[in-house]
Coordinates of C-alpha atoms and ligand atoms in Angstrom, one line a residue:
X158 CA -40.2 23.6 -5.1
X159 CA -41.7 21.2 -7.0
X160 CA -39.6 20.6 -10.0
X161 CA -38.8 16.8 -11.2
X162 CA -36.4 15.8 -13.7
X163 CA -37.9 12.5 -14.0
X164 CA -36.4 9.7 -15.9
X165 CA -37.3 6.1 -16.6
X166 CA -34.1 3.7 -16.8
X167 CA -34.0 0.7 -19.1
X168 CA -31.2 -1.1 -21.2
X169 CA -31.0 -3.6 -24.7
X170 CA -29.6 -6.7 -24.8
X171 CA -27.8 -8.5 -27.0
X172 CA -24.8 -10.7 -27.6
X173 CA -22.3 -7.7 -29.2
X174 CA -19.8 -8.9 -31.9
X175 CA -17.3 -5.6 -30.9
X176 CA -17.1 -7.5 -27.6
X177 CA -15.6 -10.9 -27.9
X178 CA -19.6 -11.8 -29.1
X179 CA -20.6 -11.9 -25.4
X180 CA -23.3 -10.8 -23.6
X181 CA -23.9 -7.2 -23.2
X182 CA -26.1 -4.2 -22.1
X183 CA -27.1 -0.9 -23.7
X184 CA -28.5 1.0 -21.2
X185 CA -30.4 4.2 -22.1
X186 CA -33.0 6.6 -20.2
X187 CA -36.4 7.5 -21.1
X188 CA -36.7 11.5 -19.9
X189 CA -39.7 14.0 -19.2
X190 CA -39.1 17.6 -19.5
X191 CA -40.0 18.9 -16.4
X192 CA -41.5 22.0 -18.1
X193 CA -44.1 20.1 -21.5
X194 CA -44.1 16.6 -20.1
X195 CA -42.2 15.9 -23.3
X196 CA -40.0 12.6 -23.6
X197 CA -36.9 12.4 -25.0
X198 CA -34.5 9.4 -25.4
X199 CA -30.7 9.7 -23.9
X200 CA -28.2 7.4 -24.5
X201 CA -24.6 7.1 -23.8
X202 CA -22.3 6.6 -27.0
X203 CA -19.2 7.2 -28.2
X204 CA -19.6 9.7 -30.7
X205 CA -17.3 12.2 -31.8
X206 CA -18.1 14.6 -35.0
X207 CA -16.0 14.6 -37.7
X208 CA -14.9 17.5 -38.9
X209 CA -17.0 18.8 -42.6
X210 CA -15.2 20.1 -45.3
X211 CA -16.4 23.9 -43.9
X212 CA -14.8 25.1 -47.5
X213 CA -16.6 23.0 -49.7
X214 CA -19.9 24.0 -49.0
X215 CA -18.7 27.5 -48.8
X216 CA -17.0 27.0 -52.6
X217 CA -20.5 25.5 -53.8
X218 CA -22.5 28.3 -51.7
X219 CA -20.3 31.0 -54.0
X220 CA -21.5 29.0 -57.6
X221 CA -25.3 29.4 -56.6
X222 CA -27.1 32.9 -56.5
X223 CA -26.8 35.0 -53.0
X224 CA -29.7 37.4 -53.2
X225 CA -28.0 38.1 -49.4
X226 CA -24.7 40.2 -51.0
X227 CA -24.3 43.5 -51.1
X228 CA -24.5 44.1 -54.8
X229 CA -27.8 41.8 -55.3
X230 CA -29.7 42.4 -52.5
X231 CA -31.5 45.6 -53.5
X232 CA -32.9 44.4 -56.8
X233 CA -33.2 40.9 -55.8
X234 CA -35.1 40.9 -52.1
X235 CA -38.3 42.2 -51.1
X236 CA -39.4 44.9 -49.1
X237 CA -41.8 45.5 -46.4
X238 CA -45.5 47.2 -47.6
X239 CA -44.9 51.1 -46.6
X240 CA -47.9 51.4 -44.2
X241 CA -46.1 49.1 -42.4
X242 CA -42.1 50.1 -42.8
X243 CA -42.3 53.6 -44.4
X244 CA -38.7 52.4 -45.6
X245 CA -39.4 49.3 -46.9
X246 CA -36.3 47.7 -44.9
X247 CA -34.8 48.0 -42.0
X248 CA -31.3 48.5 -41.0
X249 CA -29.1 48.6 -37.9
X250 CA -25.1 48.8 -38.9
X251 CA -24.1 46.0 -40.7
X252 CA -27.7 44.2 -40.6
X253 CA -30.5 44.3 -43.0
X254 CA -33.5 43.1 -42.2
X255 CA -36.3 42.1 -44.7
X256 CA -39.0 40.2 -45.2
X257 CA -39.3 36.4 -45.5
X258 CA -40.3 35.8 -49.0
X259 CA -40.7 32.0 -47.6
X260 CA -42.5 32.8 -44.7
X261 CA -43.2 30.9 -41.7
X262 CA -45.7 33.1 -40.2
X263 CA -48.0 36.1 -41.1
X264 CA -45.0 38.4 -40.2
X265 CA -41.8 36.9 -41.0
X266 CA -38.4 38.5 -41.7
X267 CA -35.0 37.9 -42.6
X268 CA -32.2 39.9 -40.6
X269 CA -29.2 39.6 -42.8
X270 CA -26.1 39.7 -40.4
X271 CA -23.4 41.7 -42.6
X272 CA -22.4 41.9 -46.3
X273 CA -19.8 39.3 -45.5
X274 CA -21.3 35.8 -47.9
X275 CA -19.6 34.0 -45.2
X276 CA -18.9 34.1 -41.6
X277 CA -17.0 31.4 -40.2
X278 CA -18.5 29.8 -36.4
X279 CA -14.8 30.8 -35.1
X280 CA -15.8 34.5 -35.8
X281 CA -19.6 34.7 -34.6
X282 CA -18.5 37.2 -31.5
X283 CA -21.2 39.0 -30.1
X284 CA -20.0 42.3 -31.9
X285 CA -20.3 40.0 -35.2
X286 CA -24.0 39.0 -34.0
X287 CA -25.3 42.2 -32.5
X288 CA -26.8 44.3 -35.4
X289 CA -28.8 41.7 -36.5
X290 CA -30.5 40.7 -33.2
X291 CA -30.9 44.3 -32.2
X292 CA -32.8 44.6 -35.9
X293 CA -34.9 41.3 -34.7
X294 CA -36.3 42.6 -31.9
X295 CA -37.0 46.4 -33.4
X296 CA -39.1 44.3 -36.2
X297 CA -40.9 41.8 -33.6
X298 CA -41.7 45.8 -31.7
X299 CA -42.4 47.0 -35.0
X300 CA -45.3 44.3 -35.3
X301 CA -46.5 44.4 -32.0
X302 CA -47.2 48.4 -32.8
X303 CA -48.8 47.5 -35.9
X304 CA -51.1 44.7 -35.4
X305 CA -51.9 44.4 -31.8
X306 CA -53.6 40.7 -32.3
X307 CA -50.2 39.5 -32.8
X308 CA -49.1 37.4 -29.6
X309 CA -46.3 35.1 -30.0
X310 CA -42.7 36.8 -30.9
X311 CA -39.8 34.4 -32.1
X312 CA -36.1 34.9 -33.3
X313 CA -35.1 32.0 -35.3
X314 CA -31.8 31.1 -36.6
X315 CA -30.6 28.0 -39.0
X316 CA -26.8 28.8 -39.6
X317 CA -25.1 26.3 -42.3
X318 CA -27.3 23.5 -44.3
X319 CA -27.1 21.1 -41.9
X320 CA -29.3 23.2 -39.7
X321 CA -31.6 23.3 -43.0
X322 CA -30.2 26.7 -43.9
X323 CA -30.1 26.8 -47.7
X324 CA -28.0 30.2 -47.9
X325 CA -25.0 30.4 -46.4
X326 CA -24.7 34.1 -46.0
X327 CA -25.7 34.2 -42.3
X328 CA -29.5 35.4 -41.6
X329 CA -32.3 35.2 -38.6
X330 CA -35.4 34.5 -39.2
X331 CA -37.7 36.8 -36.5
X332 CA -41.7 35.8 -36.6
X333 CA -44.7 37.0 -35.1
X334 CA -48.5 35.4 -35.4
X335 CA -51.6 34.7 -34.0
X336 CA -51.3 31.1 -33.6
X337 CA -48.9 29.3 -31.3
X338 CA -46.7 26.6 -33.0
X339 CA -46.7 23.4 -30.9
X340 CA -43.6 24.5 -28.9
X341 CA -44.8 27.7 -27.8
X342 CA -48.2 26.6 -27.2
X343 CA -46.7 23.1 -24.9
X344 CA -44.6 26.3 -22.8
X345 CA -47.5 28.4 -22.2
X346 CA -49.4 25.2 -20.8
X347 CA -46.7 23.5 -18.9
X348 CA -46.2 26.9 -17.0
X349 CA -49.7 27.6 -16.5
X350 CA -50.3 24.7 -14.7
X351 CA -46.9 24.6 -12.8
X352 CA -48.6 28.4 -11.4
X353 CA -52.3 26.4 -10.6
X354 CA -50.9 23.6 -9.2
X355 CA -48.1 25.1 -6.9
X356 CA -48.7 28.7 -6.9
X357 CA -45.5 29.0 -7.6
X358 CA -43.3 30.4 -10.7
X359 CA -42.2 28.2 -12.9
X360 CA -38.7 29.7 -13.9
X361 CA -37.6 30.5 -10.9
X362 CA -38.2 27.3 -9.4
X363 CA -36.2 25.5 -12.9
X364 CA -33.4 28.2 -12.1
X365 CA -33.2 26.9 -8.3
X366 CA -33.6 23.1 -9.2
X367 CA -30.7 23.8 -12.1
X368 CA -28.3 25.5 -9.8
X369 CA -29.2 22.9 -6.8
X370 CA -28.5 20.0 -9.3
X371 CA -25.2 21.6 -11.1
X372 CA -25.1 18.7 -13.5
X373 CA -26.2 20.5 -16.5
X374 CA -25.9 24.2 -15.0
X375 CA -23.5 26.6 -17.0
X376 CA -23.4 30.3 -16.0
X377 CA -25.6 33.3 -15.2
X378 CA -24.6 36.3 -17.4
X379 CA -26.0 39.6 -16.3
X380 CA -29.8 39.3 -16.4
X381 CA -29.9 35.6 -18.1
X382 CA -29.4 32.2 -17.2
X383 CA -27.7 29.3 -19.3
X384 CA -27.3 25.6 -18.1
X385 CA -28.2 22.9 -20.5
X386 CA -31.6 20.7 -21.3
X387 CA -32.2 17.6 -19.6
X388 CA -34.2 16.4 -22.2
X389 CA -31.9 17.8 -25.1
X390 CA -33.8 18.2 -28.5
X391 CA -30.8 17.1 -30.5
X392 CA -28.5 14.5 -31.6
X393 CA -25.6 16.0 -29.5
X394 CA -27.1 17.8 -26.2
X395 CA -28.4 21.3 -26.4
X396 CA -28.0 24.4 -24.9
X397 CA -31.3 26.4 -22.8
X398 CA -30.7 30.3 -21.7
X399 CA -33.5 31.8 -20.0
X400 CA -34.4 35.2 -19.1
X401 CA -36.1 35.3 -16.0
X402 CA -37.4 38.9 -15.7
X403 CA -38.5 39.2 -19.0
X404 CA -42.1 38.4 -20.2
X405 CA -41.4 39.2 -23.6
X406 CA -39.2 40.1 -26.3
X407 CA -41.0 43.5 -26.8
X408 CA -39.8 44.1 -23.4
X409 CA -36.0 43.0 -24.3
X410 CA -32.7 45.8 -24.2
X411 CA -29.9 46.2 -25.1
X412 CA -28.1 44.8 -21.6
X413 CA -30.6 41.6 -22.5
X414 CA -29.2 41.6 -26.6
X415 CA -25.5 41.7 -24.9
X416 CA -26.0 38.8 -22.5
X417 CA -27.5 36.3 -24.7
X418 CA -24.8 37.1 -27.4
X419 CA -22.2 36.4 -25.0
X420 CA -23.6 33.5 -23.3
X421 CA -23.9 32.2 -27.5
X422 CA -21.0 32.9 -28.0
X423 CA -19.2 30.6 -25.0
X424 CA -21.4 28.4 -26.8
X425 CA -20.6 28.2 -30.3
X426 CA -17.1 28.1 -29.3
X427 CA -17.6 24.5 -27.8
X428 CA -19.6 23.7 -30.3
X429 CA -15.9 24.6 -32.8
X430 CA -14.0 22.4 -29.9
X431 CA -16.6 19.6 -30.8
X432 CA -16.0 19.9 -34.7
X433 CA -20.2 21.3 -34.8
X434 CA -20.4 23.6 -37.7
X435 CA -23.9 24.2 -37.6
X436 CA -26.7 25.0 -35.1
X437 CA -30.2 26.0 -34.6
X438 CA -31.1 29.1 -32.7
X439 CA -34.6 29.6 -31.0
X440 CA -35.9 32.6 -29.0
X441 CA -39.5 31.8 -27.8
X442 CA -41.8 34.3 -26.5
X443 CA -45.6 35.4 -25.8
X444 CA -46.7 39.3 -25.5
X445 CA -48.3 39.5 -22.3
X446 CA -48.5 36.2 -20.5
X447 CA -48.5 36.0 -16.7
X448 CA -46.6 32.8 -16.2
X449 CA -44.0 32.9 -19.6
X450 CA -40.2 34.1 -19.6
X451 CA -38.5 34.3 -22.6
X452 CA -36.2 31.3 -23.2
X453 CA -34.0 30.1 -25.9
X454 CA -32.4 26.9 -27.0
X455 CA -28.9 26.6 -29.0
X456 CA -29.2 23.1 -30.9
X457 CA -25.6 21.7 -32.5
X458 CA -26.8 20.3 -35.8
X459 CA -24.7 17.7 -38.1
X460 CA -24.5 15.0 -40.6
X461 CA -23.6 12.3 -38.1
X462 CA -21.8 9.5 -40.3
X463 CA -19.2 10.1 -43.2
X464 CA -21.9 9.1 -45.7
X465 CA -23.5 12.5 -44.7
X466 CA -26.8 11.4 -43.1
X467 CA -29.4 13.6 -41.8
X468 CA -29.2 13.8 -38.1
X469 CA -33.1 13.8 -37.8
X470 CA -34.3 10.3 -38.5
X471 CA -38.0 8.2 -37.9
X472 CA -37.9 9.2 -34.3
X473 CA -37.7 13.2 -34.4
X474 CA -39.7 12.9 -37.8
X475 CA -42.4 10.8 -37.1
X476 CA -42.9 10.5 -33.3
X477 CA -41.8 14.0 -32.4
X478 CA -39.3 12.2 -30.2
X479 CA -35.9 13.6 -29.6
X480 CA -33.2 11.2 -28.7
X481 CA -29.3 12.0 -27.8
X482 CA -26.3 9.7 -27.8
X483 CA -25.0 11.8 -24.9
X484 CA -26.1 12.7 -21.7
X485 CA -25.7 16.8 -21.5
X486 CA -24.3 16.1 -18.0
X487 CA -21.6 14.8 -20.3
X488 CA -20.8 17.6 -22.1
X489 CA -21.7 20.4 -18.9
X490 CA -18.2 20.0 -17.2
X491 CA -16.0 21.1 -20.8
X492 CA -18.6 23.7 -22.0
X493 CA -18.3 25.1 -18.3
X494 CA -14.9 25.6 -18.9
X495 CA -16.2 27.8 -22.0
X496 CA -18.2 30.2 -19.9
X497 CA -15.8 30.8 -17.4
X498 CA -13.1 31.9 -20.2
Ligands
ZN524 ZN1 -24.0 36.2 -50.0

């Protein structure tokens, strides 16, 4: 097995005023993913969230249009083209699902969860989340059928306008295109060459190293695993579940929709512990690549201070680099206790 979670240690000095104005030592680590190469910068803080006024955003969402409710969303959203959905939208229970009239990618939809404007993090069970993720993954098939040049298959989620959700009324963004974006394209590479170099699976061998380690490993739940990122993406760490028997979305069931809403759930229910209101969801996955499994990362997303700053600054924004005022080894022992509820 040859996976390294390598880090580089180094520390700040400086004379610190909240300690008597003496000497002190920040220390901090410099990380490489052990799948892109990626850095990311951890530090050790104390930071706890505050928690938002939930309410008041939910008060202002209710004064703006919601082309997402029940009694605007025919008239007000569009529909698909009918060679491509002969009914225009698609439905599963409660969800809607249609397209992205800001879209991300050449197919891009919107899977409205339920005709509810809002639902609260407390009350995002997997029952709440199903309909919508099942309509996801019908749509990415959908596209696969239609235009086989299509390769890369995503299910996206930014829940609450920290995550950079401007609608409240909860909705996943599923897209398909030709193109990689950077992340998927930094996945495919880092696992071809982990299979050219060591002959060896890439997943399996992360899975092994995870479960060897313990620090950051969380549960297994039916066919996927959970344990969280050594270099985390976000301000607070974040969350990775993978599914190692599955290529591909396309190839996804409903035992594989069930086990990721669960293991989400567990998560988003820390996330409440930790006053996090918002997240970003990220399914990432190729059609028919050799060395790829389809992985996922649940990111806690806030406004940091009380003066409601953006927790994406110069580093994320213009250096692509990801720092964390807590180590996720931190926060693996309390969210455990979350998965084994
Ligand atoms: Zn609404």
């Amino acid at each position: 097995m040859s996976i390294e979670f390598k880090k580089i240690r180094s520390q700040v000095r400086l004379i610190n005023p909240f300690k008597n104005h003496t000497l002190d030592e920040i220390p901090f680590e410099i990380r490489f993913d052990p799948l892109t190469g990626e850095t990311g910068r951890v530090f050790d803080l104390p930071f706890k969230a505050e928690k938002p006024n939930v309410a008041d955003i939910v008060e202002r969402s209710k004064k703006i249009f919601c082309p997402f409710c029940p009694e605007t969303l025919d008239k007000s959203t569009p529909e698909f083209p009918r060679d491509f959905i002969p009914e225009g939208r698609i439905r599963v229970g409660d969800a809607v699902l249609i397209p992205n009239i800001a879209p991300f990618e050449k197919y891009a939809g919107v899977a409205i969860l339920s005709p509810e404007h809002f639902i609260p993090m407390e009350a995002l069970d997997p029952e709440k989340m199903h309909d919508a993720f099942s309509a996801s993954v019908l749509f990415l098939k959908k596209v696969s059928h239609f235009d086989p040049l299509v390769h890369f298959f995503s299910i996206n989620w930014n829940y609450m306008p920290p995550a950079g959700s401007s609608i409240v009324h909860a909705h996943l963004q599923p897209n398909a295109g030709e193109v990689p974006t950077n992340e998927q394209r930094l996945q495919l590479e880092g696992c071809r060459k982990y299979k050219m170099e060591t002959n060896r699976d890439f997943w399996s061998d992360y899975i092994e190293a995870e479960k060897q380690e313990g620090e950051r490993y969380l549960a297994e739940i039916g066919p996927s695993f959970w344990s969280l990122n050594f270099v985390p993406f976000s301000f607070l760490p974040d969350v990775r579940c993978i599914f190692p028997k599955r290529r591909s979305l396309l190839d996804f069931e409903e035992d594989d929709i069930l086990s990721f809403l669960n293991g989400l759930t567990k998560v988003l229910q820390f996330f409440v512990d930790e006053n996090i209101y918002s997240f970003n969801v990220a399914i990432f996955s190729s059609k028919e690549e050799e060395t790829h499994r389809v992985n996922a990362r649940v990111c806690p997303r806030l406004l940091p201070r009380p003066i409601g700053n953006s927790d994406i600054a110069y580093p994320q924004m213009m250096y692509k680099e990801p720092f964390t005022v807590r180590p996720p080894e931190a926060s693996c022992p309390r969210m455990k206790e979350f998965f084994s509820r």
